[in-house]
mmCIF file of N, CA and C in Angstrom:
data_model
loop_
_atom_site.group_PDB
_atom_site.id
_atom_site.type_symbol
_atom_site.label_atom_id
_atom_site.label_comp_id
_atom_site.label_asym_id
_atom_site.label_seq_id
_atom_site.Cartn_x
_atom_site.Cartn_y
_atom_site.Cartn_z
ATOM 1 N N UNK A 19 -214.271 214.829 -138.345
ATOM 2 C CA UNK A 19 -213.413 214.786 -139.502
ATOM 3 C C UNK A 19 -212.352 213.702 -139.299
ATOM 4 N N UNK A 20 -212.106 212.934 -140.338
ATOM 5 C CA UNK A 20 -211.118 211.849 -140.282
ATOM 6 C C UNK A 20 -209.705 212.419 -140.360
ATOM 7 N N UNK A 21 -208.788 211.735 -139.718
ATOM 8 C CA UNK A 21 -207.386 212.136 -139.779
ATOM 9 C C UNK A 21 -206.834 211.880 -141.173
ATOM 10 N N UNK A 22 -205.954 212.714 -141.595
ATOM 11 C CA UNK A 22 -205.326 212.578 -142.905
ATOM 12 C C UNK A 22 -203.900 212.088 -142.698
ATOM 13 N N UNK A 23 -203.553 210.998 -143.360
ATOM 14 C CA UNK A 23 -202.204 210.460 -143.261
ATOM 15 C C UNK A 23 -201.308 211.030 -144.347
ATOM 16 N N UNK A 24 -200.050 211.051 -144.057
ATOM 17 C CA UNK A 24 -199.070 211.543 -145.017
ATOM 18 C C UNK A 24 -198.017 210.473 -145.205
ATOM 19 N N UNK A 25 -197.675 210.200 -146.448
ATOM 20 C CA UNK A 25 -196.590 209.278 -146.764
ATOM 21 C C UNK A 25 -195.529 210.048 -147.535
ATOM 22 N N UNK A 26 -194.300 209.985 -147.071
ATOM 23 C CA UNK A 26 -193.203 210.670 -147.748
ATOM 24 C C UNK A 26 -192.150 209.644 -148.138
ATOM 25 N N UNK A 27 -191.719 209.704 -149.357
ATOM 26 C CA UNK A 27 -190.717 208.782 -149.859
ATOM 27 C C UNK A 27 -189.498 209.579 -150.302
ATOM 28 N N UNK A 28 -188.339 209.128 -149.920
ATOM 29 C CA UNK A 28 -187.093 209.829 -150.212
ATOM 30 C C UNK A 28 -186.208 208.927 -151.064
ATOM 31 N N UNK A 29 -186.356 209.043 -152.365
ATOM 32 C CA UNK A 29 -185.618 208.150 -153.262
ATOM 33 C C UNK A 29 -184.215 208.655 -153.585
ATOM 34 N N UNK A 30 -183.969 209.944 -153.408
ATOM 35 C CA UNK A 30 -182.662 210.470 -153.800
ATOM 36 C C UNK A 30 -181.794 210.928 -152.627
ATOM 37 N N UNK A 31 -182.251 210.669 -151.397
ATOM 38 C CA UNK A 31 -181.436 210.985 -150.236
ATOM 39 C C UNK A 31 -181.492 212.429 -149.778
ATOM 40 N N UNK A 32 -182.461 213.203 -150.226
ATOM 41 C CA UNK A 32 -182.535 214.598 -149.808
ATOM 42 C C UNK A 32 -183.133 214.760 -148.413
ATOM 43 N N UNK A 33 -183.993 213.849 -147.998
ATOM 44 C CA UNK A 33 -184.639 213.946 -146.684
ATOM 45 C C UNK A 33 -183.926 213.131 -145.612
ATOM 46 N N UNK A 34 -183.365 212.013 -146.001
ATOM 47 C CA UNK A 34 -182.706 211.125 -145.046
ATOM 48 C C UNK A 34 -181.436 210.553 -145.664
ATOM 49 N N UNK A 35 -180.348 210.556 -144.911
ATOM 50 C CA UNK A 35 -179.097 210.034 -145.462
ATOM 51 C C UNK A 35 -179.015 208.502 -145.440
ATOM 52 N N UNK A 36 -180.021 207.844 -144.837
ATOM 53 C CA UNK A 36 -179.968 206.382 -144.761
ATOM 54 C C UNK A 36 -181.161 205.762 -145.473
ATOM 55 N N UNK A 37 -181.054 204.490 -145.741
ATOM 56 C CA UNK A 37 -182.114 203.751 -146.413
ATOM 57 C C UNK A 37 -183.337 203.662 -145.499
ATOM 58 N N UNK A 38 -184.511 203.856 -146.054
ATOM 59 C CA UNK A 38 -185.745 203.806 -145.263
ATOM 60 C C UNK A 38 -186.644 202.638 -145.669
ATOM 61 N N UNK A 39 -186.180 201.789 -146.563
ATOM 62 C CA UNK A 39 -187.001 200.691 -147.078
ATOM 63 C C UNK A 39 -187.400 199.697 -145.981
ATOM 64 N N UNK A 40 -186.431 199.144 -145.280
ATOM 65 C CA UNK A 40 -186.735 198.163 -144.233
ATOM 66 C C UNK A 40 -187.474 198.782 -143.046
ATOM 67 N N UNK A 41 -187.068 199.956 -142.567
ATOM 68 C CA UNK A 41 -187.852 200.574 -141.493
ATOM 69 C C UNK A 41 -189.310 200.832 -141.894
ATOM 70 N N UNK A 42 -189.534 201.195 -143.158
ATOM 71 C CA UNK A 42 -190.899 201.398 -143.642
ATOM 72 C C UNK A 42 -191.702 200.100 -143.568
ATOM 73 N N UNK A 43 -191.136 199.013 -144.068
ATOM 74 C CA UNK A 43 -191.843 197.736 -144.048
ATOM 75 C C UNK A 43 -192.091 197.254 -142.624
ATOM 76 N N UNK A 44 -191.129 197.457 -141.740
ATOM 77 C CA UNK A 44 -191.319 197.090 -140.334
ATOM 78 C C UNK A 44 -192.463 197.886 -139.715
ATOM 79 N N UNK A 45 -192.534 199.152 -140.015
ATOM 80 C CA UNK A 45 -193.581 200.021 -139.469
ATOM 81 C C UNK A 45 -194.962 199.633 -139.997
ATOM 82 N N UNK A 46 -195.023 199.317 -141.290
ATOM 83 C CA UNK A 46 -196.305 199.003 -141.925
ATOM 84 C C UNK A 46 -196.832 197.642 -141.487
ATOM 85 N N UNK A 47 -195.978 196.641 -141.432
ATOM 86 C CA UNK A 47 -196.420 195.270 -141.161
ATOM 87 C C UNK A 47 -196.127 194.781 -139.748
ATOM 88 N N UNK A 48 -195.208 195.395 -139.044
ATOM 89 C CA UNK A 48 -194.866 194.959 -137.704
ATOM 90 C C UNK A 48 -193.748 193.916 -137.708
ATOM 91 N N UNK A 49 -193.130 193.787 -136.559
ATOM 92 C CA UNK A 49 -191.974 192.887 -136.441
ATOM 93 C C UNK A 49 -192.336 191.424 -136.686
ATOM 94 N N UNK A 50 -193.483 191.006 -136.183
ATOM 95 C CA UNK A 50 -193.873 189.594 -136.339
ATOM 96 C C UNK A 50 -194.068 189.234 -137.810
ATOM 97 N N UNK A 51 -194.867 190.009 -138.534
ATOM 98 C CA UNK A 51 -195.100 189.730 -139.955
ATOM 99 C C UNK A 51 -193.812 189.837 -140.756
ATOM 100 N N UNK A 52 -192.997 190.845 -140.421
ATOM 101 C CA UNK A 52 -191.732 191.018 -141.119
ATOM 102 C C UNK A 52 -190.831 189.813 -140.893
ATOM 103 N N UNK A 53 -190.731 189.376 -139.639
ATOM 104 C CA UNK A 53 -189.889 188.216 -139.322
ATOM 105 C C UNK A 53 -190.360 186.952 -140.007
ATOM 106 N N UNK A 54 -191.676 186.722 -140.011
ATOM 107 C CA UNK A 54 -192.217 185.536 -140.684
ATOM 108 C C UNK A 54 -191.963 185.585 -142.185
ATOM 109 N N UNK A 55 -192.115 186.765 -142.775
ATOM 110 C CA UNK A 55 -191.858 186.908 -144.210
ATOM 111 C C UNK A 55 -190.391 186.633 -144.522
ATOM 112 N N UNK A 56 -189.491 187.096 -143.656
ATOM 113 C CA UNK A 56 -188.067 186.838 -143.873
ATOM 114 C C UNK A 56 -187.744 185.353 -143.736
ATOM 115 N N UNK A 57 -188.400 184.680 -142.803
ATOM 116 C CA UNK A 57 -188.181 183.239 -142.666
ATOM 117 C C UNK A 57 -188.664 182.490 -143.899
ATOM 118 N N UNK A 58 -189.822 182.895 -144.423
ATOM 119 C CA UNK A 58 -190.376 182.222 -145.603
ATOM 120 C C UNK A 58 -189.607 182.556 -146.871
ATOM 121 N N UNK A 59 -189.340 183.837 -147.092
ATOM 122 C CA UNK A 59 -188.740 184.264 -148.359
ATOM 123 C C UNK A 59 -187.220 184.378 -148.294
ATOM 124 N N UNK A 60 -186.670 184.440 -147.101
ATOM 125 C CA UNK A 60 -185.235 184.662 -146.945
ATOM 126 C C UNK A 60 -184.330 183.705 -147.694
ATOM 127 N N UNK A 61 -184.539 182.389 -147.559
ATOM 128 C CA UNK A 61 -183.648 181.457 -148.268
ATOM 129 C C UNK A 61 -183.674 181.639 -149.790
ATOM 130 N N UNK A 62 -184.850 181.790 -150.368
ATOM 131 C CA UNK A 62 -184.920 181.965 -151.822
ATOM 132 C C UNK A 62 -184.342 183.315 -152.229
ATOM 133 N N UNK A 63 -184.512 184.326 -151.365
ATOM 134 C CA UNK A 63 -183.935 185.638 -151.674
ATOM 135 C C UNK A 63 -182.408 185.559 -151.656
ATOM 136 N N UNK A 64 -181.862 184.825 -150.704
ATOM 137 C CA UNK A 64 -180.408 184.687 -150.609
ATOM 138 C C UNK A 64 -179.838 183.980 -151.829
ATOM 139 N N UNK A 65 -180.491 182.912 -152.260
ATOM 140 C CA UNK A 65 -180.039 182.177 -153.453
ATOM 141 C C UNK A 65 -180.139 183.069 -154.684
ATOM 142 N N UNK A 66 -181.260 183.760 -154.819
ATOM 143 C CA UNK A 66 -181.468 184.642 -155.960
ATOM 144 C C UNK A 66 -180.423 185.748 -155.990
ATOM 145 N N UNK A 67 -180.168 186.371 -154.849
ATOM 146 C CA UNK A 67 -179.182 187.450 -154.794
ATOM 147 C C UNK A 67 -177.783 186.926 -155.090
ATOM 148 N N UNK A 68 -177.485 185.722 -154.612
ATOM 149 C CA UNK A 68 -176.180 185.124 -154.898
ATOM 150 C C UNK A 68 -175.954 184.911 -156.384
ATOM 151 N N UNK A 69 -177.040 184.608 -157.097
ATOM 152 C CA UNK A 69 -176.929 184.351 -158.531
ATOM 153 C C UNK A 69 -176.945 185.633 -159.357
ATOM 154 N N UNK A 70 -177.735 186.620 -158.932
ATOM 155 C CA UNK A 70 -177.940 187.797 -159.785
ATOM 156 C C UNK A 70 -177.348 189.090 -159.246
ATOM 157 N N UNK A 71 -177.128 189.181 -157.930
ATOM 158 C CA UNK A 71 -176.693 190.423 -157.268
ATOM 159 C C UNK A 71 -177.674 191.574 -157.537
ATOM 160 N N UNK A 72 -178.944 191.241 -157.728
ATOM 161 C CA UNK A 72 -179.975 192.219 -158.067
ATOM 162 C C UNK A 72 -180.751 192.633 -156.813
ATOM 163 N N UNK A 73 -180.416 193.809 -156.250
ATOM 164 C CA UNK A 73 -181.085 194.301 -155.043
ATOM 165 C C UNK A 73 -182.554 194.614 -155.305
ATOM 166 N N UNK A 74 -182.866 195.066 -156.522
ATOM 167 C CA UNK A 74 -184.256 195.381 -156.848
ATOM 168 C C UNK A 74 -185.126 194.131 -156.785
ATOM 169 N N UNK A 75 -184.594 192.998 -157.224
ATOM 170 C CA UNK A 75 -185.336 191.739 -157.154
ATOM 171 C C UNK A 75 -185.560 191.334 -155.695
ATOM 172 N N UNK A 76 -184.563 191.561 -154.841
ATOM 173 C CA UNK A 76 -184.722 191.287 -153.410
ATOM 174 C C UNK A 76 -185.862 192.125 -152.833
ATOM 175 N N UNK A 77 -185.864 193.409 -153.147
ATOM 176 C CA UNK A 77 -186.902 194.307 -152.640
ATOM 177 C C UNK A 77 -188.279 193.899 -153.159
ATOM 178 N N UNK A 78 -188.344 193.537 -154.428
ATOM 179 C CA UNK A 78 -189.610 193.107 -155.029
ATOM 180 C C UNK A 78 -190.152 191.859 -154.322
ATOM 181 N N UNK A 79 -189.277 190.908 -154.061
ATOM 182 C CA UNK A 79 -189.682 189.679 -153.386
ATOM 183 C C UNK A 79 -190.179 189.972 -151.976
ATOM 184 N N UNK A 80 -189.485 190.837 -151.266
ATOM 185 C CA UNK A 80 -189.882 191.172 -149.898
ATOM 186 C C UNK A 80 -191.196 191.956 -149.877
ATOM 187 N N UNK A 81 -191.361 192.887 -150.797
ATOM 188 C CA UNK A 81 -192.620 193.635 -150.886
ATOM 189 C C UNK A 81 -193.768 192.683 -151.188
ATOM 190 N N UNK A 82 -193.559 191.749 -152.091
ATOM 191 C CA UNK A 82 -194.606 190.787 -152.424
ATOM 192 C C UNK A 82 -194.955 189.923 -151.204
ATOM 193 N N UNK A 83 -193.939 189.513 -150.460
ATOM 194 C CA UNK A 83 -194.176 188.669 -149.284
ATOM 195 C C UNK A 83 -194.942 189.423 -148.192
ATOM 196 N N UNK A 84 -194.682 190.720 -148.058
ATOM 197 C CA UNK A 84 -195.306 191.495 -146.987
ATOM 198 C C UNK A 84 -196.580 192.217 -147.390
ATOM 199 N N UNK A 85 -196.649 192.679 -148.625
ATOM 200 C CA UNK A 85 -197.769 193.514 -149.035
ATOM 201 C C UNK A 85 -198.604 192.903 -150.162
ATOM 202 N N UNK A 86 -198.150 191.773 -150.697
ATOM 203 C CA UNK A 86 -198.861 191.135 -151.800
ATOM 204 C C UNK A 86 -200.190 190.539 -151.374
ATOM 205 N N UNK A 87 -201.023 190.308 -152.352
ATOM 206 C CA UNK A 87 -202.307 189.670 -152.082
ATOM 207 C C UNK A 87 -203.369 190.661 -151.811
#
């Protein structure tokens, strides 16, 4: 029998008092892929955030860089 994985997401802070977004991406993709994605997307994310202050756009860009394709 194959192992069954469980994914739990805590959007309202009931399970964890801290943000789990970055730790999740690090766990899924690993430090090397995460670091490379930050090097590639980081400058454009910084400029975009400076102009819009939109954290959701930052997260979307990072998710696309790490999990897109």
